[in-house]
Coordinates of C-alpha atoms in Angstrom, one line a residue:
Chain P
M1 CA 102.7 118.5 119.6
G2 CA 105.1 118.6 122.5
D3 CA 104.5 121.9 123.6
T4 CA 100.4 122.2 123.6
T5 CA 98.3 120.6 126.5
T6 CA 95.0 120.4 124.4
W7 CA 95.3 118.6 120.9
P8 CA 92.1 118.8 118.8
A9 CA 93.3 116.6 115.6
G10 CA 93.2 119.5 113.4
P11 CA 96.8 121.0 113.8
L12 CA 98.4 117.7 113.2
A13 CA 96.3 117.3 110.1
E14 CA 97.1 120.5 109.1
K15 CA 100.7 120.3 109.3
T16 CA 102.8 119.1 106.3
V17 CA 106.3 118.2 107.9
L18 CA 106.5 116.3 111.5
D19 CA 109.4 116.4 113.0
T20 CA 110.9 113.0 114.4
G21 CA 113.5 114.1 116.9
I22 CA 115.8 113.1 114.7
P23 CA 117.8 115.6 112.4
G24 CA 116.8 115.5 108.8
L25 CA 114.2 113.1 109.2
F26 CA 110.3 114.3 108.8
A27 CA 107.3 112.4 109.1
F28 CA 104.1 114.0 106.6
G29 CA 101.0 115.5 107.6
S30 CA 97.7 114.4 105.8
T31 CA 97.8 117.7 103.1
F32 CA 101.6 116.6 102.5
E33 CA 100.5 113.1 101.4
S34 CA 97.4 114.4 99.1
L35 CA 100.0 116.6 97.3
I36 CA 102.5 113.1 96.8
D37 CA 99.3 111.6 95.9
A38 CA 98.7 114.3 93.2
L39 CA 102.2 114.5 92.2
H40 CA 102.3 110.4 91.3
A41 CA 98.7 110.9 89.5
S42 CA 100.2 114.2 87.0
I43 CA 103.7 111.9 86.9
G44 CA 101.5 109.3 85.4
R45 CA 99.9 111.0 82.9
L46 CA 103.0 113.0 81.9
T47 CA 104.5 109.2 81.5
A48 CA 101.9 107.3 80.2
D49 CA 103.1 107.4 76.9
E50 CA 106.0 105.7 77.9
C51 CA 104.2 102.3 78.8
A52 CA 106.8 101.7 81.3
I53 CA 106.5 98.3 83.1
R54 CA 105.9 99.1 87.2
L55 CA 108.5 97.9 89.7
G56 CA 107.8 97.6 93.3
A57 CA 110.5 98.3 94.8
P58 CA 111.7 97.4 98.8
P59 CA 113.5 100.1 100.8
V60 CA 116.5 97.8 101.5
I61 CA 118.6 95.8 98.7
S62 CA 121.3 93.4 98.4
R63 CA 124.5 94.8 99.8
A64 CA 126.5 92.6 97.7
L65 CA 125.0 94.5 94.8
L66 CA 125.9 97.8 95.8
E67 CA 129.5 96.5 96.3
R68 CA 129.4 95.2 92.9
V69 CA 127.6 98.2 91.2
G70 CA 130.8 100.4 93.1
Y71 CA 128.0 102.5 94.9
V72 CA 129.8 101.8 98.5
E73 CA 133.3 102.9 97.2
S74 CA 132.3 106.3 95.7
F75 CA 129.8 107.1 98.2
P76 CA 130.4 105.3 101.6
Q77 CA 129.4 108.4 103.7
L78 CA 125.7 108.0 102.3
L79 CA 125.2 104.7 102.5
G80 CA 123.1 103.1 105.5
T81 CA 124.2 99.9 106.4
V82 CA 122.2 97.2 108.3
H83 CA 123.3 95.2 111.3
T84 CA 121.1 92.5 112.8
Y85 CA 121.6 90.6 116.4
E86 CA 123.2 87.2 115.7
G87 CA 123.6 86.1 119.6
D88 CA 121.4 83.6 121.5
D89 CA 118.2 83.8 123.9
R90 CA 121.2 83.8 126.7
Q91 CA 123.5 86.2 125.6
W92 CA 120.5 88.6 125.1
R93 CA 119.9 88.5 128.6
E94 CA 123.3 90.1 129.2
L95 CA 122.9 92.6 126.7
A96 CA 119.2 93.8 127.3
P97 CA 120.4 95.4 130.8
M98 CA 122.4 97.5 128.5
L99 CA 119.0 99.7 127.1
R100 CA 119.0 100.7 130.5
S101 CA 122.8 101.2 131.7
G102 CA 124.0 102.8 128.7
G103 CA 126.0 99.9 127.5
D104 CA 126.6 98.5 123.9
W105 CA 123.6 96.6 123.5
T106 CA 124.5 95.9 119.9
L107 CA 128.0 94.2 121.0
R108 CA 126.7 90.5 119.0
H109 CA 125.2 92.6 116.3
K110 CA 126.4 91.6 112.7
L111 CA 126.4 93.3 109.3
A112 CA 123.6 92.0 107.3
D113 CA 123.3 91.0 103.4
V114 CA 121.0 94.5 102.9
V115 CA 121.7 97.9 103.2
L116 CA 119.6 101.2 103.0
L117 CA 118.3 101.6 99.3
P118 CA 120.4 104.6 98.0
A119 CA 118.7 105.3 94.7
A120 CA 115.5 103.2 93.0
C121 CA 116.6 102.5 90.1
Y122 CA 119.3 99.8 91.7
H123 CA 116.1 97.3 91.9
V124 CA 116.0 97.1 88.0
Y125 CA 119.6 96.4 87.0
P126 CA 120.1 92.6 89.0
Q127 CA 116.2 91.6 86.8
L128 CA 117.9 92.1 84.0
A129 CA 121.0 90.2 84.4
A130 CA 122.5 88.4 81.5
A131 CA 119.2 89.1 79.0
E132 CA 119.1 90.3 75.5
L133 CA 116.4 92.6 74.8
A134 CA 114.6 92.6 71.5
E135 CA 112.8 95.6 72.5
P136 CA 113.8 99.2 74.4
G137 CA 112.9 98.3 78.5
I138 CA 111.2 101.1 80.4
F139 CA 110.6 100.6 83.6
D140 CA 108.6 103.0 86.5
L141 CA 109.4 102.5 90.4
T142 CA 109.5 104.8 93.6
G143 CA 111.5 104.1 96.7
H144 CA 112.0 105.1 99.7
C145 CA 115.7 105.9 99.8
Y146 CA 118.2 106.7 102.3
R147 CA 121.1 108.7 102.1
H148 CA 123.0 109.6 105.4
E149 CA 123.0 113.5 104.8
R150 CA 125.0 115.4 107.7
S151 CA 123.1 119.2 106.9
A152 CA 119.8 120.6 108.9
E153 CA 119.1 122.1 105.5
A154 CA 115.6 122.0 104.5
G155 CA 114.9 119.6 101.6
R156 CA 118.0 117.8 102.6
M157 CA 116.2 114.6 103.8
R158 CA 117.9 111.7 104.9
S159 CA 114.7 109.6 103.8
F160 CA 112.8 110.5 100.7
R161 CA 110.8 108.9 98.0
M162 CA 112.0 108.8 94.4
R163 CA 109.9 108.3 91.4
E164 CA 112.4 107.0 88.7
L165 CA 111.9 106.2 85.2
V166 CA 114.6 103.8 83.5
R167 CA 115.1 103.2 80.2
V168 CA 117.2 100.0 78.7
D169 CA 118.2 101.0 74.6
S170 CA 120.5 101.4 72.1
P171 CA 123.8 103.9 73.3
A172 CA 122.3 106.7 71.0
E173 CA 118.3 106.1 71.9
A174 CA 119.1 106.2 76.1
L175 CA 120.7 109.4 75.2
G176 CA 117.9 111.0 73.3
W177 CA 115.3 109.7 75.6
R178 CA 117.6 111.4 78.6
D179 CA 118.5 114.5 76.6
R180 CA 114.1 114.7 75.6
W181 CA 113.2 114.0 78.9
I182 CA 115.6 117.4 80.2
E183 CA 113.2 119.5 78.5
R184 CA 109.7 117.1 78.9
A185 CA 110.6 117.5 82.9
A186 CA 111.5 121.1 82.8
G187 CA 108.0 121.7 81.0
W188 CA 106.3 120.0 83.5
L189 CA 107.9 121.9 86.5
R190 CA 106.9 125.1 84.9
S191 CA 103.0 123.7 84.7
L192 CA 103.2 123.3 88.2
G193 CA 103.9 127.4 88.5
L194 CA 107.6 126.5 89.1
E195 CA 110.7 128.8 87.7
V196 CA 113.8 125.7 86.7
K197 CA 116.7 126.4 86.5
V198 CA 118.8 123.5 84.1
A199 CA 122.2 122.4 84.9
P200 CA 124.7 119.8 84.6
A201 CA 125.9 118.6 87.6
S202 CA 127.9 115.7 89.6
D203 CA 126.8 113.3 92.2
P204 CA 128.5 113.5 95.6
F205 CA 131.7 111.4 95.1
F206 CA 133.6 110.6 98.5
G207 CA 137.1 111.0 99.0
A208 CA 140.5 111.3 97.0
G209 CA 139.0 111.2 93.5
A210 CA 135.9 112.8 94.6
R211 CA 137.0 116.2 92.7
M212 CA 138.1 114.5 89.7
M213 CA 135.1 111.6 89.0
G214 CA 132.7 114.8 89.3
A215 CA 134.8 116.9 86.5
L216 CA 134.7 113.7 84.9
Q217 CA 130.7 113.4 85.1
R218 CA 130.2 116.6 84.4
A219 CA 132.6 116.8 81.1
E220 CA 130.7 114.2 80.1
Q221 CA 127.8 115.9 80.4
L222 CA 126.1 112.5 81.8
K223 CA 123.8 114.0 85.0
W224 CA 121.7 116.8 84.8
E225 CA 119.6 118.4 87.7
L226 CA 116.6 120.6 87.6
I227 CA 116.6 123.0 90.3
V228 CA 113.9 125.2 91.7
A229 CA 113.0 127.0 95.0
V230 CA 111.9 125.0 97.7
A231 CA 111.9 127.3 100.7
D232 CA 113.2 131.4 101.2
G233 CA 116.6 131.6 99.4
L234 CA 116.8 128.0 99.0
Q235 CA 116.9 126.4 95.6
Q236 CA 117.7 122.7 95.0
A237 CA 117.8 120.1 92.5
V238 CA 114.5 118.4 92.4
L239 CA 114.9 116.1 89.2
S240 CA 117.8 114.3 87.3
C241 CA 118.2 113.4 84.5
N242 CA 120.8 110.6 83.8
C243 CA 122.6 108.6 81.4
H244 CA 124.2 105.6 83.0
K245 CA 126.3 104.7 79.9
D246 CA 127.4 100.8 79.9
H247 CA 127.7 100.9 83.8
F248 CA 124.9 98.6 84.4
S249 CA 124.7 96.5 81.3
A250 CA 128.6 95.7 81.7
E251 CA 128.3 94.7 85.1
F252 CA 124.9 92.3 84.5
E253 CA 125.6 91.6 80.9
F254 CA 122.6 92.8 79.4
R255 CA 122.4 93.8 75.9
M256 CA 120.0 94.8 73.0
R257 CA 119.5 92.1 70.5
T258 CA 120.7 94.7 67.8
G259 CA 123.8 95.4 69.9
A260 CA 125.2 97.1 73.1
A261 CA 122.7 98.9 75.6
H262 CA 122.9 101.8 77.8
T263 CA 120.6 102.6 80.7
A264 CA 119.3 106.3 81.9
C265 CA 116.8 107.2 83.9
V266 CA 115.1 110.4 85.4
A267 CA 114.1 110.6 89.0
F268 CA 111.8 112.8 90.7
G269 CA 112.3 113.9 93.9
L270 CA 108.8 113.4 95.4
E271 CA 109.1 115.2 99.1
R272 CA 111.4 118.5 97.1
I273 CA 108.8 118.8 94.5
A274 CA 105.7 119.0 96.8
L275 CA 108.6 121.7 99.2
A276 CA 108.5 123.3 95.9
V277 CA 104.9 123.5 95.7
L278 CA 103.9 124.0 98.8
H279 CA 106.4 127.2 98.7
K280 CA 105.3 128.6 95.5
H281 CA 101.6 128.2 96.2
G282 CA 100.8 127.5 99.9
S283 CA 99.1 124.5 101.5
D284 CA 95.5 125.5 100.9
P285 CA 95.1 122.5 97.8
Q286 CA 92.6 125.2 96.4
H287 CA 95.4 127.2 95.2
W288 CA 97.4 124.5 94.1
P289 CA 97.4 124.5 90.2
E290 CA 95.2 122.7 88.2
E291 CA 97.6 120.0 87.5
L292 CA 97.7 118.9 90.7
M293 CA 93.7 118.7 91.6
V294 CA 92.7 116.0 93.8
V295 CA 90.0 114.5 92.6
P296 CA 87.4 113.8 95.2
G297 CA 87.1 110.0 96.4
V298 CA 90.3 108.8 95.0
Chain S
M1 CA 115.6 86.3 84.4
G2 CA 119.8 85.2 84.0
D3 CA 118.4 82.6 82.6
T4 CA 116.6 83.9 80.0
T5 CA 118.9 84.8 76.5
T6 CA 116.0 86.7 74.5
W7 CA 114.1 89.0 76.8
P8 CA 111.2 90.9 75.8
A9 CA 109.4 93.2 78.1
G10 CA 106.9 90.8 78.6
P11 CA 107.7 88.4 81.4
L12 CA 108.9 90.8 84.1
A13 CA 105.7 92.8 83.8
E14 CA 103.2 89.7 83.9
K15 CA 105.7 88.0 86.9
T16 CA 104.3 89.1 90.7
V17 CA 107.1 88.4 92.8
L18 CA 110.3 89.1 91.9
D19 CA 113.7 87.8 93.0
T20 CA 115.9 89.9 94.3
G21 CA 118.8 87.4 95.3
I22 CA 118.1 88.0 99.5
P23 CA 116.0 85.3 101.2
G24 CA 112.8 86.7 102.0
L25 CA 113.6 89.9 100.1
F26 CA 111.2 90.5 96.7
A27 CA 110.6 93.4 93.8
F28 CA 107.5 93.0 92.4
G29 CA 105.8 92.9 89.3
S30 CA 103.2 95.6 87.5
T31 CA 100.2 93.0 88.4
F32 CA 101.4 92.7 92.0
E33 CA 101.6 96.9 92.4
S34 CA 98.3 96.8 90.8
L35 CA 96.8 94.9 92.9
I36 CA 98.3 96.9 96.0
D37 CA 96.7 100.2 94.6
A38 CA 93.6 98.6 94.1
L39 CA 93.7 97.2 98.1
H40 CA 94.6 100.9 99.1
A41 CA 91.6 102.0 97.1
S42 CA 89.3 99.6 98.8
I43 CA 90.9 99.9 102.0
G44 CA 90.4 103.7 101.6
R45 CA 86.3 103.2 101.3
L46 CA 86.4 100.7 103.9
T47 CA 87.9 103.0 106.6
A48 CA 86.4 106.4 105.0
D49 CA 84.0 106.4 108.0
E50 CA 86.6 106.8 110.0
C51 CA 87.5 110.1 108.6
A52 CA 91.3 109.3 109.7
I53 CA 94.1 111.5 109.5
R54 CA 96.7 110.4 107.4
L55 CA 100.3 110.7 108.2
G56 CA 103.4 109.3 105.9
A57 CA 105.5 107.3 107.8
P58 CA 109.3 106.6 106.3
P59 CA 110.4 103.3 106.5
V60 CA 113.1 104.2 109.2
I61 CA 112.6 105.6 112.9
S62 CA 114.6 107.1 116.1
R63 CA 116.4 104.5 117.7
A64 CA 115.9 106.0 120.9
L65 CA 111.9 105.8 120.3
L66 CA 112.2 101.7 119.8
E67 CA 114.6 101.6 122.8
R68 CA 112.3 103.7 125.0
V69 CA 109.3 101.8 124.2
G70 CA 110.5 98.6 124.8
Y71 CA 110.7 96.9 121.1
V72 CA 114.3 96.4 121.4
E73 CA 114.3 94.4 124.5
S74 CA 111.2 92.2 123.4
F75 CA 112.1 91.7 119.5
P76 CA 116.1 92.2 119.0
Q77 CA 116.3 89.2 116.2
L78 CA 113.6 91.3 114.1
L79 CA 115.4 94.5 114.4
G80 CA 117.7 96.0 111.6
T81 CA 120.0 98.8 112.7
V82 CA 121.5 101.4 110.8
H83 CA 125.2 101.7 111.0
T84 CA 127.1 104.6 108.9
Y85 CA 130.2 105.2 107.9
E86 CA 131.9 107.5 110.3
G87 CA 136.1 108.1 109.1
D88 CA 137.4 110.4 107.0
D89 CA 138.2 110.8 103.4
R90 CA 142.1 109.3 103.8
Q91 CA 140.4 106.4 106.1
W92 CA 138.4 105.6 103.5
R93 CA 141.5 105.5 101.1
E94 CA 142.6 102.7 103.6
L95 CA 139.1 100.5 103.9
A96 CA 137.9 101.2 99.7
P97 CA 140.5 98.3 98.7
M98 CA 138.8 95.4 101.3
L99 CA 135.8 96.1 98.9
R100 CA 137.9 93.2 96.7
S101 CA 140.2 91.7 98.7
G102 CA 137.0 90.9 101.1
G103 CA 138.4 92.5 104.6
D104 CA 136.2 94.2 106.8
W105 CA 135.0 97.6 105.3
T106 CA 132.4 98.6 108.0
L107 CA 135.1 98.9 110.3
R108 CA 134.9 102.4 110.8
H109 CA 130.6 102.1 110.9
K110 CA 129.0 103.7 114.0
L111 CA 125.6 102.6 115.5
A112 CA 123.3 105.9 113.9
D113 CA 120.0 107.2 115.4
V114 CA 117.6 105.4 113.4
V115 CA 116.8 101.9 112.5
L116 CA 114.6 100.4 110.3
L117 CA 110.7 100.6 111.0
P118 CA 108.9 97.3 112.4
A119 CA 105.5 98.7 112.2
A120 CA 103.9 101.8 110.8
C121 CA 102.2 102.8 114.4
Y122 CA 105.4 103.7 116.1
H123 CA 105.6 106.8 114.1
V124 CA 102.4 107.8 115.5
Y125 CA 102.7 108.0 119.1
P126 CA 106.0 110.8 119.4
Q127 CA 103.7 113.1 117.5
L128 CA 100.6 112.9 120.7
A129 CA 103.6 113.7 123.4
A130 CA 102.4 115.3 126.5
A131 CA 98.9 115.7 123.9
E132 CA 95.1 115.9 125.8
L133 CA 93.0 115.1 123.2
A134 CA 90.1 116.9 122.8
E135 CA 88.2 114.2 121.1
P136 CA 89.5 110.5 119.3
G137 CA 92.6 110.7 117.7
I138 CA 92.3 108.1 114.6
F139 CA 95.4 108.0 112.0
D140 CA 95.8 106.3 108.9
L141 CA 99.5 105.1 107.8
T142 CA 101.3 102.8 105.3
G143 CA 104.9 102.2 106.5
H144 CA 107.6 99.9 104.5
C145 CA 108.4 97.5 107.5
Y146 CA 111.3 95.4 107.8
R147 CA 111.6 92.2 110.4
H148 CA 114.6 90.4 110.3
E149 CA 113.0 86.8 109.4
R150 CA 114.8 84.0 109.0
S151 CA 112.7 82.1 107.2
A152 CA 112.0 81.4 103.5
E153 CA 108.3 80.6 103.9
A154 CA 106.0 82.2 101.1
G155 CA 104.6 85.1 102.9
R156 CA 107.3 86.0 105.4
M157 CA 108.9 88.6 103.9
R158 CA 111.6 90.5 105.5
S159 CA 110.5 94.0 104.3
F160 CA 106.4 94.6 103.6
R161 CA 104.4 97.3 103.9
M162 CA 101.8 97.5 106.6
R163 CA 98.6 99.7 106.5
E164 CA 97.4 101.0 110.1
L165 CA 95.0 102.3 110.9
V166 CA 95.6 103.9 114.9
R167 CA 93.1 104.8 117.5
V168 CA 93.5 107.1 120.8
D169 CA 90.5 106.9 122.8
S170 CA 89.3 106.4 126.4
P171 CA 90.2 102.5 127.7
A172 CA 86.6 101.4 127.0
E173 CA 86.0 102.9 123.7
A174 CA 89.2 101.9 122.4
L175 CA 89.1 97.9 123.1
G176 CA 85.0 98.7 121.4
W177 CA 86.5 100.3 118.2
R178 CA 89.3 97.1 118.3
D179 CA 86.6 94.9 118.8
R180 CA 84.5 96.1 116.0
W181 CA 87.4 96.1 113.7
I182 CA 87.9 92.3 114.0
E183 CA 84.1 91.9 112.7
R184 CA 84.5 94.8 109.8
A185 CA 88.0 93.4 108.8
A186 CA 87.1 89.6 108.6
G187 CA 83.8 90.5 106.6
W188 CA 86.1 92.9 104.3
L189 CA 88.4 89.9 104.0
R190 CA 85.4 88.0 102.7
S191 CA 84.7 90.1 100.4
L192 CA 87.2 89.4 98.7
G193 CA 86.2 85.8 98.4
L194 CA 88.7 84.7 100.9
E195 CA 88.2 82.5 103.8
V196 CA 89.1 83.8 107.1
K197 CA 89.7 82.3 110.3
V198 CA 90.3 85.0 113.5
A199 CA 92.2 83.8 116.2
P200 CA 94.2 85.7 119.7
A201 CA 97.4 85.7 118.5
S202 CA 101.0 86.9 120.6
D203 CA 103.6 88.8 119.3
P204 CA 106.8 86.8 118.4
F205 CA 108.6 87.9 121.8
F206 CA 112.3 87.2 122.4
G207 CA 114.2 85.2 124.8
A208 CA 113.5 84.1 128.4
G209 CA 110.2 85.7 129.4
A210 CA 108.8 85.3 125.7
R211 CA 106.4 82.5 126.9
M212 CA 105.3 84.3 129.7
M213 CA 104.8 88.0 127.4
G214 CA 103.1 85.6 124.8
A215 CA 101.0 84.1 127.0
L216 CA 99.9 87.1 129.0
Q217 CA 99.0 88.6 126.2
R218 CA 97.1 86.1 124.4
A219 CA 95.1 85.9 128.3
E220 CA 94.1 89.3 128.2
Q221 CA 93.3 89.3 124.5
L222 CA 95.3 92.2 123.0
K223 CA 96.0 90.7 119.9
W224 CA 94.0 88.7 117.7
E225 CA 95.1 87.7 113.8
L226 CA 93.1 87.1 110.6
I227 CA 94.4 83.9 109.3
V228 CA 93.7 83.2 105.4
A229 CA 95.4 80.9 102.4
V230 CA 98.1 82.5 101.3
A231 CA 100.1 79.6 99.3
D232 CA 99.1 75.7 98.8
G233 CA 99.1 74.2 102.3
L234 CA 100.1 77.8 103.9
Q235 CA 97.9 80.1 105.9
Q236 CA 99.2 83.1 107.5
A237 CA 98.1 86.4 109.3
V238 CA 97.5 89.0 106.8
L239 CA 95.6 91.1 109.6
S240 CA 96.0 92.0 113.4
C241 CA 93.6 94.3 115.6
N242 CA 95.3 94.7 118.7
C243 CA 94.6 96.7 121.8
H244 CA 98.2 98.0 123.5
K245 CA 96.0 99.5 126.5
D246 CA 98.2 102.4 127.9
H247 CA 101.6 100.8 126.8
F248 CA 102.1 104.0 124.4
S249 CA 99.9 106.6 126.3
A250 CA 102.3 106.5 129.3
E251 CA 105.3 106.1 127.9
F252 CA 104.4 109.4 125.8
E253 CA 102.2 110.9 128.4
F254 CA 98.9 111.8 126.2
R255 CA 95.8 111.5 127.5
M256 CA 92.1 112.0 126.5
R257 CA 90.6 115.4 128.3
T258 CA 88.0 112.9 129.5
G259 CA 90.6 111.0 131.5
A260 CA 93.2 108.4 130.6
A261 CA 93.9 107.8 127.0
H262 CA 94.8 103.8 125.4
T263 CA 95.8 103.0 121.9
A264 CA 94.6 100.4 119.3
C265 CA 95.1 99.4 116.0
V266 CA 93.8 97.2 112.9
A267 CA 97.2 96.3 110.8
F268 CA 96.6 95.2 107.3
G269 CA 99.5 93.3 105.9
L270 CA 99.5 94.3 102.3
E271 CA 102.0 91.9 100.3
R272 CA 100.2 88.9 102.4
I273 CA 96.6 89.8 101.4
A274 CA 97.9 90.7 97.5
L275 CA 99.7 86.9 97.9
A276 CA 95.8 85.6 99.4
V277 CA 94.1 87.1 96.4
L278 CA 96.6 85.7 93.4
H279 CA 96.0 82.5 95.3
K280 CA 92.6 82.3 95.6
H281 CA 92.1 84.4 91.9
G282 CA 94.8 84.0 89.7
S283 CA 97.0 86.6 88.7
D284 CA 94.7 88.1 85.8
P285 CA 92.9 91.1 87.4
Q286 CA 89.8 90.1 85.3
H287 CA 89.2 87.3 87.6
W288 CA 89.9 89.3 91.0
P289 CA 86.5 90.1 92.8
E290 CA 84.5 93.3 91.9
E291 CA 86.2 95.3 94.8
L292 CA 89.1 94.9 93.2
M293 CA 88.5 96.3 90.5
V294 CA 90.9 98.2 88.8
V295 CA 89.3 101.5 87.5
P296 CA 91.2 102.5 84.4
G297 CA 93.5 105.5 84.2
V298 CA 93.7 105.9 88.0

């Protein structure tokens, strides 16, 4: 907006992705938010037969939890830790002037007990700690996730919304459910008019063991990505279907009444799916697929 | 959940507020999320005549922005800064073992360019930088906010959702709008069956000048809070109506075509309003006020 001298409300409303001055961090205009609503409604219809339990997930999570499940060790480059001021009034009187002089006003900040949420489903597992499930558990939650991406590539947003379905079930059922969802999710993306590639994938592990970890994950076909065009000449994974085997059930000691529990999840990258829809159909909702018709007044 | 040995899906679905192991940080069950949806729908009807521009607001924001507008100086005790790993692979090989040994694995973390969002409306003002508005600007946005509260009091959540209406207008119109909203918002809370107290208030300024800043804000009646019971014997502000005068328009140099611009906002604390509804009417949606009727299938 900085380059306009006259500013009627229109232009901001019509813009879909708004610059925040920070690389990879965006705010969104009205049209984009309506599209996110329409995607939520569509995903709600798509997943209605799962009868999932909804969870509300805050965008921060226990640091100890992410240390415990191995996230910090495997993805230190993506994690945002949170720090808070632990000094007193008098000490702040000495630090506050540094806001103007350019000194380090965070000198008395200490590592807090929370970190930024990197994936929605981490909020599910601690709720299941030590439980014995009489029936499969299916959860539906949306998290504002943060990953400290260093790229300015479109769609590689540092802060983004991830809607996830998580299933806790016997090993065979969890895997079968994940497999069926690869097909269902691909069909859903096609119903939005998008061309979809399905490919085995691996997470962006960091450091020395990265290549081996990735190869192992790929060999076991634990992660599948659904890839579409989000901009000219740019394809990105917008959806992933994952099997965690006993990674979380072993750590939090939950099981099925009938035996071991495995977990699996389907993760919808909402901003990227929205970008793909905008790339394919444009920003006029009248040209969006029927599946995304915005019902007036809702 | 940790104390149950049998876990059918029911109990978790029925719980409204879920412990995360971190004081002041909660996840939420299905009923609570349905109530948040119903509140959003109701606020949408309440505010429809504003024809506001919706903005999508991420839960992090530019650190430089919060330094610039004085938030860091006034509220250092509430701010969560974000830090990220700035070492390489080899250095992480030395740090990773500290995850198990208890050493400081954040040794090579550096202050990032983003911080946790403390109030939704901070995402609005930079979008208006240097603009000259031909007509009033009205924005509607919801942010997941973080404030590093040290209290375990119910409702004093560290992470919470704030829906805000922000108006940019001439000084007289901005103030008049804020004043009218004190009445409208109180009427809306009463329509939910809640008893409301309206009181001038001040923000929780930190340090030496805190008392003076608060007194000044109160004397000018810039901030009004709407206070209701959120638990037995516990009243909290669930909604605030604020006038910022030229605090933001001066910093970001936006103005009305006809002269100076002031800003005002109405902020709905969604979790606290939900707690108040649950406290008053219970967790069975059938006993909630008609205004919060959940339309099936939406």
